[in-house]
mmCIF file of C-alpha atoms in Angstrom:
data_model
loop_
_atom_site.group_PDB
_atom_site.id
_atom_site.type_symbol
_atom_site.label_atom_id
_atom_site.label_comp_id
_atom_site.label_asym_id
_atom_site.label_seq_id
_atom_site.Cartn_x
_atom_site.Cartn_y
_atom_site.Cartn_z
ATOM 1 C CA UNK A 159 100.193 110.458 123.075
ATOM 2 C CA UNK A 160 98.828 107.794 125.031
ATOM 3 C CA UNK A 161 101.177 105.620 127.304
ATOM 4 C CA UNK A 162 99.553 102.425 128.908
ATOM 5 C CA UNK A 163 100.180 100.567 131.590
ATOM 6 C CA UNK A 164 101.818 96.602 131.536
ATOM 7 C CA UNK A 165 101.497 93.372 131.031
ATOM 8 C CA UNK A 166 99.311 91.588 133.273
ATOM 9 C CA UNK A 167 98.434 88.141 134.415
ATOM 10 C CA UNK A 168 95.620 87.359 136.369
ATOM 11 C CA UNK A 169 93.428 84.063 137.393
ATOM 12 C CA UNK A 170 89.804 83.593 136.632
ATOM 13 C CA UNK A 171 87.337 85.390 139.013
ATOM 14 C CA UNK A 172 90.180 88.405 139.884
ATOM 15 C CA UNK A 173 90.041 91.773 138.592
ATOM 16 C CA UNK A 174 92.326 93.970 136.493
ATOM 17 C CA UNK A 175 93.027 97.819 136.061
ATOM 18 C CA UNK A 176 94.569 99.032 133.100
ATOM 19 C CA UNK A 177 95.764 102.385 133.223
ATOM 20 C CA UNK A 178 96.257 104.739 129.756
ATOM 21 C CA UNK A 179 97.945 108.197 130.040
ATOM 22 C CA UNK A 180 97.575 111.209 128.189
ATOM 23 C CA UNK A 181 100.997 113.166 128.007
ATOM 24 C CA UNK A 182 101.523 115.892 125.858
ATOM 25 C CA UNK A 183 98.216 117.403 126.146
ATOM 26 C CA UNK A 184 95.151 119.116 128.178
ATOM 27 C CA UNK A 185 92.578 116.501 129.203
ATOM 28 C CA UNK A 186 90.275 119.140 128.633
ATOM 29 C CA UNK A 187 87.347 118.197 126.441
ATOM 30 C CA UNK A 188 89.151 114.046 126.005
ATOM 31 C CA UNK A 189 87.054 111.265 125.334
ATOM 32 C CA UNK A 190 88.825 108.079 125.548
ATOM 33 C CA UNK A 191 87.115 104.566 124.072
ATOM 34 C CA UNK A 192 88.518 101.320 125.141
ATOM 35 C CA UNK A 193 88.827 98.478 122.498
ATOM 36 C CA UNK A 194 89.877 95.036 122.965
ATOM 37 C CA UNK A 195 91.158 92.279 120.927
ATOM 38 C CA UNK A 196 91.422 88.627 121.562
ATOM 39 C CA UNK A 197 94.416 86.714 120.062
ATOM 40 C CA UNK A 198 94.111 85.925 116.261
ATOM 41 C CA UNK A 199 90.665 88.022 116.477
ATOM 42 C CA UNK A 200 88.986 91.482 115.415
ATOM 43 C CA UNK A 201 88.634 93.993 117.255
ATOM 44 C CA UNK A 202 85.845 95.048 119.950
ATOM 45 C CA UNK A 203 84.717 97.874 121.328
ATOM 46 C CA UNK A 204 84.346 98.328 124.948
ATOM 47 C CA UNK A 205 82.948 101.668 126.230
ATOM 48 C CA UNK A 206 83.733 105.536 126.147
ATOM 49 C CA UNK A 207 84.594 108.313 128.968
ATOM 50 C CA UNK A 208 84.651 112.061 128.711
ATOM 51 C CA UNK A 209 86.630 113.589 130.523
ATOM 52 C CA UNK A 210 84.250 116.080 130.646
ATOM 53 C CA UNK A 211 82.155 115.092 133.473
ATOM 54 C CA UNK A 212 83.130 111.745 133.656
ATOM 55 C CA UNK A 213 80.494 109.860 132.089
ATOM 56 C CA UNK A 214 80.224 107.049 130.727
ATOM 57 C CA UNK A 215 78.814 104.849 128.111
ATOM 58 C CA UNK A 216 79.776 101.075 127.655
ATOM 59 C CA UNK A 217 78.700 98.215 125.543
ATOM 60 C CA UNK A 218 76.261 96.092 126.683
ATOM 61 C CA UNK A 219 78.569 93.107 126.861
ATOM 62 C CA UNK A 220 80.631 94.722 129.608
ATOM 63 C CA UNK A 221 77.587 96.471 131.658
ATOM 64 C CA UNK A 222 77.815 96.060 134.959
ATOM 65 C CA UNK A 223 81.827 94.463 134.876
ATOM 66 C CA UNK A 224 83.579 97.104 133.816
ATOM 67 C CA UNK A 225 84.244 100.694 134.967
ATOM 68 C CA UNK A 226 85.967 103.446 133.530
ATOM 69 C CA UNK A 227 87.486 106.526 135.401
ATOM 70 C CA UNK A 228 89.132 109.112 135.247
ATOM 71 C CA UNK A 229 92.212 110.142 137.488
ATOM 72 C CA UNK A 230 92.494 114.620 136.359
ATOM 73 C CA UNK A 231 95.492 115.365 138.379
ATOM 74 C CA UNK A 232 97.550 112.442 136.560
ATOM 75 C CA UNK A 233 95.500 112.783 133.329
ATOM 76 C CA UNK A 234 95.111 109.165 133.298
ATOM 77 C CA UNK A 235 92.008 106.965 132.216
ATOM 78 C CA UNK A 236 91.124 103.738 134.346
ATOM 79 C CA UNK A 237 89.592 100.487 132.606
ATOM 80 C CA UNK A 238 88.505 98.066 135.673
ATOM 81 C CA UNK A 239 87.335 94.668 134.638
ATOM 82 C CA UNK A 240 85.671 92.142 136.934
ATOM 83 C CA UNK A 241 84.932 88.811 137.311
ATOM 84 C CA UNK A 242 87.727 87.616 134.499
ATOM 85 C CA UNK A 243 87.169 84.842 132.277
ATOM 86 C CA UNK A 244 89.360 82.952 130.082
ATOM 87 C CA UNK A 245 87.685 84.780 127.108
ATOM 88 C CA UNK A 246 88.899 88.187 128.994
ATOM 89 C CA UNK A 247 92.399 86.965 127.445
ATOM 90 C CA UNK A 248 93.522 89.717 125.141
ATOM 91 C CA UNK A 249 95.134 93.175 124.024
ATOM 92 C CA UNK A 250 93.370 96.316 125.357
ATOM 93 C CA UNK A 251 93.948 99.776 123.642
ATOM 94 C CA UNK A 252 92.585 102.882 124.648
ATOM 95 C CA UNK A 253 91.865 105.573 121.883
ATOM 96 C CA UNK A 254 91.351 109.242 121.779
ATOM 97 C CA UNK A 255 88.088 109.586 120.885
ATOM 98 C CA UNK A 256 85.781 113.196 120.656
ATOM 99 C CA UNK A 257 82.838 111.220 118.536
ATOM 100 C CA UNK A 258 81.595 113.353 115.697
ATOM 101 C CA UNK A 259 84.970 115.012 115.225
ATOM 102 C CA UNK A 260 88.222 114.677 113.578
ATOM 103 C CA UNK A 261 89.654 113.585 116.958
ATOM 104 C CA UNK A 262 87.173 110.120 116.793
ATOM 105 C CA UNK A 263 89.336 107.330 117.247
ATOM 106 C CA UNK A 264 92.639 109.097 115.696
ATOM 107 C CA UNK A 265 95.591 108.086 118.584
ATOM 108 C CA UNK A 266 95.743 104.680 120.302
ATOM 109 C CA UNK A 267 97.841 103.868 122.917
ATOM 110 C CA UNK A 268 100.557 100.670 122.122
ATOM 111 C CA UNK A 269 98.252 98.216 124.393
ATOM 112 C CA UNK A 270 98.569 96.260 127.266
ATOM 113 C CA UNK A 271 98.405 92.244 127.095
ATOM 114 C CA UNK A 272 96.539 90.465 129.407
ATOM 115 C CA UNK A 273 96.355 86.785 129.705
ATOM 116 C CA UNK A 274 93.716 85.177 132.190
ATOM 117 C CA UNK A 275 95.403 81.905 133.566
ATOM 118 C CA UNK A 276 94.539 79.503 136.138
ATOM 119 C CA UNK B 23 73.542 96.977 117.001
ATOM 120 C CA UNK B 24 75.357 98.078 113.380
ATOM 121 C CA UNK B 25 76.333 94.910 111.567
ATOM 122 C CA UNK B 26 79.653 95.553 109.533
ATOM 123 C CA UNK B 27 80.769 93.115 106.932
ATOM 124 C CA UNK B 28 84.204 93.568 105.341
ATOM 125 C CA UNK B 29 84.930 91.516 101.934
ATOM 126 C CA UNK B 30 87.365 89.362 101.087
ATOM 127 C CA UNK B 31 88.912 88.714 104.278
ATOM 128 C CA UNK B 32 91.834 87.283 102.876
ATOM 129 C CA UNK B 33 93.461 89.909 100.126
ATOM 130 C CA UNK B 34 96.702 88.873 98.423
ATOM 131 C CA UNK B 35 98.233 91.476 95.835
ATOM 132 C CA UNK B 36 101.609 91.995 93.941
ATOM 133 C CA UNK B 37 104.137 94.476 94.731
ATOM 134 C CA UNK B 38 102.678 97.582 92.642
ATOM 135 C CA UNK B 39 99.230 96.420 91.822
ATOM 136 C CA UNK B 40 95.910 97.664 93.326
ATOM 137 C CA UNK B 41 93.791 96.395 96.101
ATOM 138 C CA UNK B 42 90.311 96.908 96.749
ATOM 139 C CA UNK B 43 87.842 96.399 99.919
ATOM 140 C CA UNK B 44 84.833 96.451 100.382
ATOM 141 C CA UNK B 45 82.550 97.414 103.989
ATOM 142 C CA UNK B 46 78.935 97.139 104.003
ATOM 143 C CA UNK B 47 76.979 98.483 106.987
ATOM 144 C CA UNK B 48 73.439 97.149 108.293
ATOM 145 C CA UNK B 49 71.904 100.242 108.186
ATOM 146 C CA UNK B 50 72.571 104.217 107.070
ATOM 147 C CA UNK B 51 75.799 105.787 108.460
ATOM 148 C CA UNK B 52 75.182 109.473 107.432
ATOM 149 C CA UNK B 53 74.638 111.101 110.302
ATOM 150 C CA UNK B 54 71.834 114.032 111.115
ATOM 151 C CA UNK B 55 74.666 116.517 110.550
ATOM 152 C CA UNK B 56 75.004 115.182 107.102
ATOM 153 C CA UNK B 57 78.176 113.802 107.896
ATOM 154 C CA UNK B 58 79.054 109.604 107.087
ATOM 155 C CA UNK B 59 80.739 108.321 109.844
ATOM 156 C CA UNK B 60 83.035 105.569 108.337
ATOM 157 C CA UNK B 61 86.271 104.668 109.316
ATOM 158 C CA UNK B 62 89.396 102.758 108.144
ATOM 159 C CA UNK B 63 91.803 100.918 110.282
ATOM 160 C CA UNK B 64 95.570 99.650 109.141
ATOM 161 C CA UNK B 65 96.917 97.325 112.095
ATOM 162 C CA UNK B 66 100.327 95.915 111.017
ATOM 163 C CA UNK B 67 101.656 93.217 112.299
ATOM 164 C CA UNK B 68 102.196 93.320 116.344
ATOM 165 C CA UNK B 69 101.166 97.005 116.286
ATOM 166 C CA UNK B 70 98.287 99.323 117.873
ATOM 167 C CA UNK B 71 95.409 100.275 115.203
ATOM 168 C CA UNK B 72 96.025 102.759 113.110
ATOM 169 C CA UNK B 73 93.453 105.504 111.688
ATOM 170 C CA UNK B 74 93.690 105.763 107.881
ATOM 171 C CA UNK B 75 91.076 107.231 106.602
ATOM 172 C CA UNK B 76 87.700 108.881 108.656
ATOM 173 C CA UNK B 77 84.261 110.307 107.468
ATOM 174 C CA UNK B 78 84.332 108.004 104.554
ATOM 175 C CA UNK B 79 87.374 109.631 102.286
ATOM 176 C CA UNK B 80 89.159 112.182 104.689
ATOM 177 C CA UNK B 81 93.002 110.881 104.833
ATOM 178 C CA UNK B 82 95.269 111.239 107.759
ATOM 179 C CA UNK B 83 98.250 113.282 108.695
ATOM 180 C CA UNK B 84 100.953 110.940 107.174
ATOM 181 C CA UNK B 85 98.793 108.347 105.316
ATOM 182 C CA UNK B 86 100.071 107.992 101.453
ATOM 183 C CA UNK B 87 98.058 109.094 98.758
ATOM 184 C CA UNK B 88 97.666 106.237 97.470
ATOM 185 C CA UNK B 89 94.907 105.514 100.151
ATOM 186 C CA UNK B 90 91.445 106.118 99.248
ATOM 187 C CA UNK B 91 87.803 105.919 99.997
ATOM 188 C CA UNK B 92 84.861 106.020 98.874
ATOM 189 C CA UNK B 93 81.122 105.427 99.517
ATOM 190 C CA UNK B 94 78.005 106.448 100.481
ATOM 191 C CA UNK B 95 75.075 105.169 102.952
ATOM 192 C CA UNK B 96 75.722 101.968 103.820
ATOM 193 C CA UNK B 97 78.368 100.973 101.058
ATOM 194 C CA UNK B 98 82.176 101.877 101.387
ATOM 195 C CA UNK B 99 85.258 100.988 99.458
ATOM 196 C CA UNK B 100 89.059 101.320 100.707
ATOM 197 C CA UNK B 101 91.553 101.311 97.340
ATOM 198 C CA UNK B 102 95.279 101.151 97.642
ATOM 199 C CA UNK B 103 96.507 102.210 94.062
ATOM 200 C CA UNK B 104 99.871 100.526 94.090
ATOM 201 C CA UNK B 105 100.351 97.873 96.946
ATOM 202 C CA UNK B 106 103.682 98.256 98.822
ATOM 203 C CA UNK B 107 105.437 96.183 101.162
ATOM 204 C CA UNK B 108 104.285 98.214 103.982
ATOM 205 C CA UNK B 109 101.162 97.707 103.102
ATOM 206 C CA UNK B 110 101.054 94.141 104.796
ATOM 207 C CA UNK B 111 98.722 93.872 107.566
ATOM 208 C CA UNK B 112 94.863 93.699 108.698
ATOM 209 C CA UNK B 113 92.351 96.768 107.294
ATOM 210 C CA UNK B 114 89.007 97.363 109.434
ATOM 211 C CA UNK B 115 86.252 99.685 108.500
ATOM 212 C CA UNK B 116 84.431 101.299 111.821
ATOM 213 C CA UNK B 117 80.774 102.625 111.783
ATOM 214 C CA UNK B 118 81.009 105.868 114.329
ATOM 215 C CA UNK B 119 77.399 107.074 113.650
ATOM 216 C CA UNK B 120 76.089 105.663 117.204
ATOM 217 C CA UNK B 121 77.125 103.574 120.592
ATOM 218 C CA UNK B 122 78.241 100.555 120.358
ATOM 219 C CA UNK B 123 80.945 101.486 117.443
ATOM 220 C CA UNK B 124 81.055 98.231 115.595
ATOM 221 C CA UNK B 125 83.907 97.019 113.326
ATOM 222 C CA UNK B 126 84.175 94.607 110.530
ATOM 223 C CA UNK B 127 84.956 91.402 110.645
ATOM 224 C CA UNK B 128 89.139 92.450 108.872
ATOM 225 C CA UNK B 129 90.811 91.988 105.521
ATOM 226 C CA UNK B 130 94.214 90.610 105.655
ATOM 227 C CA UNK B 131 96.358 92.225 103.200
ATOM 228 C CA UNK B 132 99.583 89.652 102.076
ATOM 229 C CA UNK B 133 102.248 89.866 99.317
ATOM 230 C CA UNK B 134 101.479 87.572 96.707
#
């Protein structure tokens, strides 16, 4: 299962964190991919992390303003966003995700709304 | 990037009658282990994405039989052999084959 963290509300130009917590099972071997989706919109893909070794892959759309992490002790993944826009308003999941096997994609967590706002 | 396009993106069906959409994918989705990395997405109405169908026709835990899919290459179909009630709600296809994972544009599935 994957539990994420709250709604937030932020101005333009701040940062965010949203938090997504595995419970119920090992890290070991997770992949998590982030996906976003604006209101009224489709959805978007964001980046991946293994928790593996921590690495990282993201779409080129978020390079170099957002980070994902990895907390081991607390099994919980970290999204960080920078620099927030309006667009930036939306619904982030986080999904299990071990690409290539039947664990791609399969859980999501229930999302966390957040609404950029001057 | 892979380009997915979804068709129609509005889908309105009777109680009990089938549905049918369609995914087309800019380029190949089978995969050097032979495997086609296509994926179907239910969201209902205010809730999270969730996986329906993955590798083309391979159902999930809990999805009804009446669920299918089909397809090969770069052209995929989901069917739903009897529409239900619960059946309401946006349907995404997903290619998986490389980063970024790219997904289609939706089909919005209504009672008629």
């Amino acid at each position: 299962q994957l539990v994420q963290s709250g709604v937030e509300v932020k101005k333009p130009g701040a940062s965010v964190k949203v938090s997504c917590k595995v419970s119920g099972e090992s890290l070991s071997g997770y992949g998590i991919s982030w996906v976003r989706q604006a209101p009224g919109q489709g959805l978007e893909w964001m980046g991946w992390i293994t928790a593996h070794n921590g690495n990282t892959n993201y779409a080129q759309k978020f390079q170099g303003r957002v980070t994902m992490t990895i907390d081991r002790l607390t099994k919980t993944i970290y999204m960080e966003m920078r620099s927030l826009t309006f667009d930036d308003t939306a619904v982030y999941y986080c999904a299990r995700d071990l690409p290539y096997t039947v664990l791609a994609m399969d859980v999501w967590g229930q999302g966390t709304a957040l609404t950029v706002s001057s | 990037d892979v380009v997915m396009t979804q068709s129609p993106r509005s889908l309105p069906v009777a109680l009990g009658q089938p549905a049918s959409i369609s995914c087309t994918s800019s380029q190949s989705l089978v995969y050097p282990d032979g495997n086609t990395y296509l994926t179907w997405f239910q969201q209902r109405p205010g809730q999270s994405p969730r996986r329906l169908l993955y590798k083309v026709s391979n159902r999930d835990s809990g999805v009804p039989d009446r669920f299918s899919g089909s397809g090969s290459g770069t052209d995929f179909t989901l069917k739903i052999s009897r529409v239900e009630a619960e059946d309401v709600g946006i349907y995404y296809c997903m290619h998986g084959i490389n980063w970024p994972y790219t997904f289609g544009q939706g089909t919005k599935l209504e009672i008629k």
